[in-house]
Tab-separated table of C-alpha atoms and ligand atoms in Angstrom:
chain	number	residue	atom	x	y	z
A	1	MET	CA	77.358	-31.307	-51.260
A	2	LYS	CA	76.971	-27.546	-51.603
A	3	LYS	CA	79.440	-25.170	-49.960
A	4	ILE	CA	77.707	-22.742	-47.624
A	5	ASN	CA	79.517	-19.620	-48.893
A	6	ALA	CA	77.890	-17.355	-46.288
A	7	ASP	CA	74.409	-18.371	-47.481
A	8	PHE	CA	72.703	-21.122	-45.489
A	9	PHE	CA	69.224	-20.660	-46.929
A	10	ASN	CA	67.613	-23.898	-48.071
A	11	LYS	CA	70.891	-25.853	-47.945
A	12	SER	CA	71.410	-29.261	-46.407
A	13	LEU	CA	74.035	-29.484	-43.697
A	14	ILE	CA	75.885	-32.725	-44.231
A	15	SER	CA	79.551	-32.282	-43.408
A	16	ILE	CA	82.009	-29.830	-41.880
A	17	ASP	CA	83.654	-29.826	-45.331
A	18	GLN	CA	80.907	-27.435	-46.508
A	19	PHE	CA	81.978	-24.619	-44.175
A	20	SER	CA	84.445	-21.771	-44.288
A	21	LYS	CA	85.752	-19.779	-41.337
A	22	LYS	CA	83.354	-16.989	-42.266
A	23	ASP	CA	80.357	-19.374	-42.165
A	24	ILE	CA	81.270	-20.413	-38.633
A	25	GLY	CA	81.424	-16.738	-37.653
A	26	ILE	CA	77.892	-16.210	-38.997
A	27	ILE	CA	76.573	-19.162	-36.977
A	28	PHE	CA	78.246	-17.894	-33.788
A	29	LYS	CA	76.770	-14.404	-34.187
A	30	THR	CA	73.310	-15.885	-34.686
A	31	ALA	CA	73.792	-18.242	-31.718
A	32	GLU	CA	74.579	-15.261	-29.478
A	33	LYS	CA	71.199	-13.775	-30.420
A	34	MET	CA	69.567	-17.100	-29.653
A	35	GLU	CA	71.109	-17.110	-26.173
A	36	LYS	CA	69.208	-13.890	-25.501
A	37	ILE	CA	65.881	-15.512	-26.416
A	38	ILE	CA	66.561	-18.309	-23.932
A	39	ASN	CA	67.866	-16.000	-21.208
A	40	LYS	CA	64.778	-13.799	-21.464
A	41	LYS	CA	62.598	-16.909	-21.583
A	42	GLN	CA	60.646	-15.385	-24.411
A	43	GLN	CA	59.598	-17.873	-27.054
A	44	SER	CA	60.031	-16.444	-30.544
A	45	ASN	CA	57.656	-16.944	-33.461
A	46	LEU	CA	60.326	-16.588	-36.107
A	47	LEU	CA	59.659	-20.094	-37.427
A	48	LYS	CA	55.889	-20.034	-37.014
A	49	GLY	CA	54.288	-22.085	-39.779
A	50	PHE	CA	57.446	-24.122	-40.443
A	51	VAL	CA	57.467	-27.861	-39.883
A	52	VAL	CA	60.636	-29.460	-38.499
A	53	VAL	CA	60.754	-33.263	-38.558
A	54	GLN	CA	63.313	-35.302	-36.625
A	55	LEU	CA	64.085	-38.799	-37.915
A	56	PHE	CA	66.322	-40.690	-35.502
A	57	TYR	CA	67.497	-44.214	-36.359
A	58	GLN	CA	69.979	-44.309	-33.461
A	59	PRO	CA	69.659	-43.513	-29.760
A	60	SER	CA	70.062	-39.885	-28.695
A	61	THR	CA	69.361	-37.696	-25.702
A	62	ARG	CA	71.199	-34.390	-26.171
A	63	THR	CA	70.994	-33.989	-29.921
A	64	PHE	CA	67.360	-35.075	-29.992
A	65	THR	CA	66.104	-32.884	-27.170
A	66	SER	CA	68.114	-29.831	-28.181
A	67	PHE	CA	66.885	-29.909	-31.780
A	68	LEU	CA	63.324	-30.380	-30.544
A	69	ALA	CA	63.638	-27.522	-28.059
A	70	ALA	CA	65.417	-25.326	-30.614
A	71	ALA	CA	62.524	-25.665	-33.067
A	72	LYS	CA	59.939	-25.060	-30.332
A	73	TRP	CA	61.725	-22.012	-28.895
A	74	LEU	CA	61.534	-20.513	-32.385
A	75	GLY	CA	57.848	-21.360	-32.775
A	76	ALA	CA	58.018	-24.122	-35.395
A	77	MET	CA	55.723	-27.131	-35.512
A	78	THR	CA	57.768	-30.163	-34.476
A	79	ILE	CA	57.430	-33.818	-35.402
A	80	PRO	CA	59.983	-35.735	-33.323
A	81	LEU	CA	60.379	-39.354	-34.422
A	82	HIS	CA	62.598	-41.564	-32.311
A	83	GLY	CA	63.111	-45.303	-32.817
A	84	MET	CA	62.904	-45.156	-36.603
A	85	ALA	CA	65.085	-48.287	-36.879
A	86	SER	CA	62.558	-50.352	-34.897
A	87	TYR	CA	59.168	-48.803	-35.572
A	88	SER	CA	59.161	-47.370	-39.092
A	89	SER	CA	58.806	-49.094	-42.467
A	90	ALA	CA	62.587	-49.456	-42.406
A	91	VAL	CA	61.770	-52.719	-40.601
A	92	LYS	CA	59.868	-53.818	-43.718
A	93	GLY	CA	62.817	-52.906	-45.901
A	94	GLU	CA	61.906	-49.398	-47.072
A	95	SER	CA	64.892	-47.404	-48.349
A	96	LEU	CA	66.027	-44.230	-46.613
A	97	ALA	CA	65.339	-42.262	-49.807
A	98	ASP	CA	61.708	-43.420	-49.882
A	99	THR	CA	61.262	-42.680	-46.170
A	100	ILE	CA	62.596	-39.164	-46.644
A	101	ARG	CA	60.179	-38.460	-49.502
A	102	THR	CA	57.333	-40.075	-47.558
A	103	VAL	CA	57.900	-37.958	-44.481
A	104	HIS	CA	57.935	-34.831	-46.586
A	105	GLN	CA	54.568	-35.735	-48.107
A	106	THR	CA	52.871	-36.895	-44.929
A	107	THR	CA	53.952	-33.973	-42.756
A	108	ALA	CA	54.583	-31.054	-45.162
A	109	ALA	CA	58.060	-30.872	-43.620
A	110	ASP	CA	60.215	-27.825	-44.335
A	111	LEU	CA	63.353	-29.387	-42.854
A	112	ILE	CA	64.397	-32.863	-41.741
A	113	VAL	CA	66.915	-33.562	-38.974
A	114	LEU	CA	68.417	-37.014	-39.483
A	115	ARG	CA	70.471	-39.337	-37.291
A	116	HIS	CA	71.404	-42.625	-38.951
A	117	PRO	CA	74.041	-45.381	-38.609
A	118	ASP	CA	75.226	-45.273	-42.251
A	119	ASP	CA	78.241	-43.082	-42.999
A	120	ASN	CA	76.645	-41.722	-46.180
A	121	SER	CA	73.084	-41.413	-44.876
A	122	ALA	CA	72.905	-37.613	-44.762
A	123	GLN	CA	74.220	-37.375	-48.306
A	124	THR	CA	71.778	-40.037	-49.560
A	125	ALA	CA	68.896	-38.341	-47.767
A	126	SER	CA	69.714	-34.897	-49.122
A	127	ARG	CA	69.766	-36.235	-52.691
A	128	ALA	CA	66.309	-37.753	-52.225
A	129	SER	CA	64.846	-34.872	-50.262
A	130	TYR	CA	62.777	-31.919	-51.434
A	131	VAL	CA	63.755	-29.991	-48.313
A	132	PRO	CA	67.037	-29.399	-46.450
A	133	ILE	CA	68.489	-32.177	-44.302
A	134	ILE	CA	70.528	-31.508	-41.174
A	135	ASN	CA	72.948	-34.282	-40.299
A	136	ALA	CA	72.515	-35.007	-36.585
A	137	GLY	CA	75.137	-37.763	-36.659
A	138	SER	CA	75.871	-40.159	-39.515
A	139	GLY	CA	77.641	-43.459	-38.918
A	140	LYS	CA	81.218	-43.257	-37.690
A	141	LYS	CA	82.240	-40.247	-39.725
A	142	GLU	CA	80.362	-37.007	-39.170
A	143	HIS	CA	78.470	-35.070	-36.523
A	144	PRO	CA	78.759	-31.509	-37.829
A	145	THR	CA	76.345	-29.742	-35.472
A	146	GLN	CA	78.181	-31.252	-32.498
A	147	ALA	CA	81.516	-29.969	-33.847
A	148	ILE	CA	80.102	-26.462	-34.201
A	149	LEU	CA	78.725	-26.438	-30.658
A	150	ASP	CA	82.032	-27.860	-29.419
A	151	PHE	CA	83.998	-25.093	-31.079
A	152	TYR	CA	81.527	-22.499	-29.755
A	153	THR	CA	82.171	-23.925	-26.286
A	154	ILE	CA	85.952	-23.640	-26.724
A	155	LYS	CA	85.606	-20.008	-27.801
A	156	LYS	CA	83.321	-19.128	-24.896
A	157	GLU	CA	85.308	-20.943	-22.248
A	158	LEU	CA	88.873	-20.106	-23.261
A	159	LYS	CA	88.133	-16.734	-24.907
A	160	ARG	CA	90.327	-17.658	-27.861
A	161	THR	CA	90.205	-19.887	-30.918
A	162	THR	CA	93.803	-20.129	-32.068
A	163	ASN	CA	97.116	-21.620	-30.923
A	164	LEU	CA	95.108	-24.381	-29.292
A	165	LYS	CA	96.616	-27.539	-27.866
A	166	VAL	CA	93.890	-30.142	-27.978
A	167	VAL	CA	93.764	-33.759	-26.820
A	168	PHE	CA	91.281	-36.167	-28.402
A	169	LEU	CA	91.038	-39.059	-25.948
A	170	GLY	CA	89.390	-42.466	-26.246
A	171	ASP	CA	87.732	-44.013	-29.253
A	172	LEU	CA	89.179	-42.145	-32.213
A	173	LYS	CA	88.356	-44.960	-34.634
A	174	TYR	CA	84.579	-45.240	-34.296
A	175	GLY	CA	83.760	-41.870	-32.689
A	176	ARG	CA	82.276	-39.322	-35.090
A	177	THR	CA	82.348	-36.177	-32.973
A	178	ILE	CA	86.145	-35.888	-32.871
A	179	LYS	CA	86.381	-36.422	-36.638
A	180	SER	CA	84.056	-33.500	-37.336
A	181	LEU	CA	85.708	-31.384	-34.648
A	182	GLY	CA	89.188	-32.167	-36.018
A	183	LYS	CA	88.023	-31.019	-39.447
A	184	LEU	CA	86.660	-27.814	-37.990
A	185	LEU	CA	89.657	-26.986	-35.778
A	186	SER	CA	92.115	-27.637	-38.612
A	187	LEU	CA	90.119	-25.152	-40.693
A	188	VAL	CA	90.073	-22.345	-38.148
A	189	ASP	CA	93.352	-22.690	-36.241
A	190	LYS	CA	96.495	-22.668	-38.345
A	191	ASN	CA	98.645	-23.206	-35.243
A	192	LEU	CA	96.623	-26.096	-33.906
A	193	GLU	CA	98.454	-28.846	-32.047
A	194	LEU	CA	96.562	-32.087	-31.788
A	195	PHE	CA	97.397	-34.952	-29.442
A	196	LEU	CA	95.602	-38.145	-30.403
A	197	VAL	CA	95.454	-40.384	-27.347
A	198	SER	CA	93.851	-43.797	-27.754
A	199	PRO	CA	94.400	-47.532	-27.352
A	200	LYS	CA	96.252	-48.996	-30.352
A	201	ILE	CA	93.140	-50.571	-31.857
A	202	LEU	CA	91.125	-47.330	-31.668
A	203	LYS	CA	93.406	-44.941	-33.525
A	204	MET	CA	92.212	-42.062	-35.704
A	205	PRO	CA	92.072	-43.097	-39.407
A	206	GLN	CA	95.314	-42.243	-41.185
A	207	SER	CA	93.485	-40.519	-44.070
A	208	LEU	CA	92.194	-37.786	-41.725
A	209	ILE	CA	95.570	-37.329	-40.030
A	210	LYS	CA	97.154	-36.834	-43.458
A	211	LYS	CA	94.577	-34.197	-44.458
A	212	TRP	CA	95.011	-32.240	-41.231
A	213	ARG	CA	98.802	-32.368	-41.471
A	214	LYS	CA	98.538	-30.929	-44.977
A	215	ARG	CA	96.721	-27.967	-43.423
A	216	GLY	CA	99.674	-27.405	-41.109
A	217	VAL	CA	98.335	-29.064	-37.964
A	218	LYS	CA	100.981	-30.567	-35.672
A	219	ILE	CA	99.776	-34.046	-34.739
A	220	SER	CA	101.209	-36.618	-32.377
A	221	GLN	CA	99.807	-39.994	-31.348
A	222	THR	CA	100.267	-41.800	-28.053
A	223	GLU	CA	98.496	-44.231	-25.748
A	224	LYS	CA	99.460	-42.301	-22.625
A	225	LEU	CA	97.539	-39.233	-21.546
A	226	ASN	CA	100.102	-38.158	-18.937
A	227	GLN	CA	102.658	-37.489	-21.678
A	228	VAL	CA	100.599	-34.555	-22.978
A	229	LEU	CA	98.106	-33.526	-20.295
A	230	ALA	CA	100.201	-30.774	-18.672
A	231	LYS	CA	100.273	-28.611	-21.815
A	232	THR	CA	96.668	-29.200	-22.910
A	233	ASP	CA	94.109	-26.399	-23.382
A	234	VAL	CA	91.229	-28.702	-24.288
A	235	LEU	CA	90.922	-32.295	-23.099
A	236	TYR	CA	88.166	-33.777	-25.279
A	237	VAL	CA	87.133	-37.143	-23.851
A	238	THR	CA	85.047	-39.694	-25.770
A	239	ARG	CA	83.199	-42.901	-24.987
A	240	VAL	CA	84.362	-46.207	-26.456
A	241	GLN	CA	81.613	-46.866	-29.011
A	242	LYS	CA	80.445	-50.320	-27.951
A	243	GLU	CA	77.824	-50.560	-30.694
A	244	TRP	CA	80.428	-50.810	-33.472
A	245	PHE	CA	82.419	-53.687	-31.979
A	246	LYS	CA	81.791	-57.037	-33.692
A	247	ASN	CA	83.517	-58.835	-30.856
A	248	LYS	CA	82.359	-57.835	-27.365
A	249	LYS	CA	85.559	-59.255	-25.822
A	250	GLU	CA	87.541	-56.756	-27.865
A	251	TYR	CA	85.322	-54.031	-26.403
A	252	GLN	CA	85.939	-55.245	-22.861
A	253	LYS	CA	89.693	-55.047	-23.454
A	254	VAL	CA	89.623	-51.319	-24.209
A	255	ALA	CA	86.490	-50.150	-22.368
A	256	GLY	CA	88.254	-48.957	-19.221
A	257	SER	CA	91.402	-47.613	-20.863
A	258	TYR	CA	91.125	-44.092	-19.442
A	259	LEU	CA	89.652	-42.448	-16.385
A	260	ILE	CA	89.529	-38.727	-15.776
A	261	ASP	CA	89.190	-38.084	-12.061
A	262	LYS	CA	90.376	-35.534	-9.496
A	263	LYS	CA	93.851	-37.027	-9.523
A	264	THR	CA	94.195	-36.760	-13.286
A	265	ILE	CA	92.904	-33.238	-13.480
A	266	LYS	CA	95.414	-32.097	-10.854
A	267	LYS	CA	98.122	-32.546	-13.473
A	268	ALA	CA	96.369	-30.238	-15.945
A	269	LYS	CA	96.749	-26.456	-16.285
A	270	ARG	CA	94.571	-24.113	-14.209
A	271	LYS	CA	93.174	-22.590	-17.372
A	272	MET	CA	92.014	-25.481	-19.510
A	273	ILE	CA	88.730	-27.296	-20.104
A	274	VAL	CA	87.504	-30.868	-20.084
A	275	MET	CA	84.892	-31.605	-22.733
A	276	HIS	CA	82.841	-34.680	-23.657
A	277	PRO	CA	79.988	-34.993	-26.180
A	278	LEU	CA	78.360	-37.387	-23.675
A	279	PRO	CA	77.006	-39.893	-22.784
A	280	ARG	CA	79.866	-40.924	-20.512
A	281	VAL	CA	80.121	-44.539	-19.485
A	282	GLY	CA	82.884	-44.493	-16.918
A	283	GLU	CA	85.626	-42.447	-18.587
A	284	ILE	CA	84.991	-39.348	-16.452
A	285	ALA	CA	84.428	-39.888	-12.723
A	286	PRO	CA	81.471	-37.873	-11.336
A	287	GLU	CA	83.846	-36.277	-8.761
A	288	THR	CA	85.399	-34.373	-11.694
A	289	ASP	CA	82.114	-32.499	-12.238
A	290	GLN	CA	82.818	-30.167	-9.293
A	291	ASP	CA	85.945	-28.799	-10.949
A	292	GLN	CA	85.393	-25.495	-12.777
A	293	ARG	CA	87.387	-26.897	-15.696
A	294	ALA	CA	84.734	-29.550	-16.325
A	295	ALA	CA	82.861	-27.915	-19.198
A	296	TYR	CA	80.762	-30.836	-20.443
A	297	PHE	CA	77.470	-29.751	-18.915
A	298	ARG	CA	77.852	-26.154	-20.133
A	299	GLN	CA	78.834	-27.624	-23.516
A	300	MET	CA	75.376	-29.220	-23.881
A	301	ARG	CA	73.533	-25.941	-23.405
A	302	ASN	CA	75.531	-24.481	-26.260
A	303	GLY	CA	73.964	-27.186	-28.419
A	304	LEU	CA	70.586	-25.547	-27.962
A	305	TYR	CA	71.858	-22.133	-29.115
A	306	ILE	CA	73.774	-23.516	-32.100
A	307	ARG	CA	70.848	-25.636	-33.277
A	308	MET	CA	68.453	-22.699	-32.981
A	309	ALA	CA	70.891	-20.650	-35.067
A	310	LEU	CA	71.166	-23.326	-37.742
A	311	LEU	CA	67.391	-23.764	-38.034
A	312	LYS	CA	66.977	-20.021	-38.437
A	313	LEU	CA	69.769	-19.637	-40.982
A	314	ILE	CA	68.542	-22.519	-43.144
A	315	LEU	CA	64.830	-21.713	-43.033
A	316	ILE	CA	64.719	-17.910	-43.195
A	317	LYS	CA	65.990	-16.119	-46.300
A	318	LYS	CA	68.405	-13.303	-45.560
A	319	GLN	CA	66.891	-9.860	-46.211
B	401	NCD	C1	77.662	-38.535	-29.605
B	401	NCD	C2	77.210	-39.249	-30.851
B	401	NCD	O1	76.044	-39.600	-31.022
B	401	NCD	O2	78.075	-39.415	-31.730
B	401	NCD	N1	76.610	-38.110	-28.788
B	401	NCD	C3	76.090	-36.852	-28.979
B	401	NCD	O3	75.508	-36.574	-29.991
B	401	NCD	N2	76.304	-35.944	-28.023
B	401	NCD	C4	78.713	-39.252	-28.839
B	401	NCD	C5	78.488	-40.666	-28.406
B	401	NCD	O4	77.440	-41.262	-28.595
B	401	NCD	O5	79.433	-41.209	-27.811
């Protein structure tokens, strides 16, 4: 896994571990330029002649559509492939490595965006691939582009990126977005305070907590949101990841553990935000959407800008 080192050109994007603070700054600057393209509604031809393939082995709405739109807004040819787990030769037993090489040959792809249920899929794919891979969510461990758009959202909404008090709420065991975001926040905010709020059986893996503590992050764990809500700057809510439960009864036990509604949000600060990578399945009541602090719909739009920026930075060599 190559470090970015301020040079994204031709590199695969697999994990937040590849980035430095400076790299994140470069992405944000580029994303701001991308916002202008969208606001002016002027499609660019920066990526004309490039072929961007999307290989999705797991369901997706936001990540899939925003990558597709990002490539199209920049003028690339797009080959969006959903349902890879059911309709591709994976069903016949083809390896991911062979599929990656195949897709490159059959489409003349310049870049492949991959979503896959295996934790190491993006790494495996990048080793097999002739072209860069962007990890659009791998297993239970990483979702780097989501973390970058989440951090971009925090910066835009709160107008600051340090001394943050952040709650990760819900499924901290199987969720991948909060793991990538935790990595990113612990890199950029030396005074970060993290409150990990989850049912006992869905706790954040100890190995990650240890790493973040080593970086100086203050971390506390609880099952009760009301113990920490009043001092929170960012309340990051997640869905309980039903698909990873072997026993559906176990899922039922924890599915309704938390509900963010008008009553909950009353106890939060005036200047804070509620985020969610979405989809939500009951953990945020729709009545919460009216509150200005509900940032989850604005958060999605940032995904378009960040993904446009990443496509540009990886495909176009810096002059
Ligand atoms: C997330 C994912 O796929 O990990 N969705 C997304 O990309 N916005 C979160 C989830 O599915 O719960």
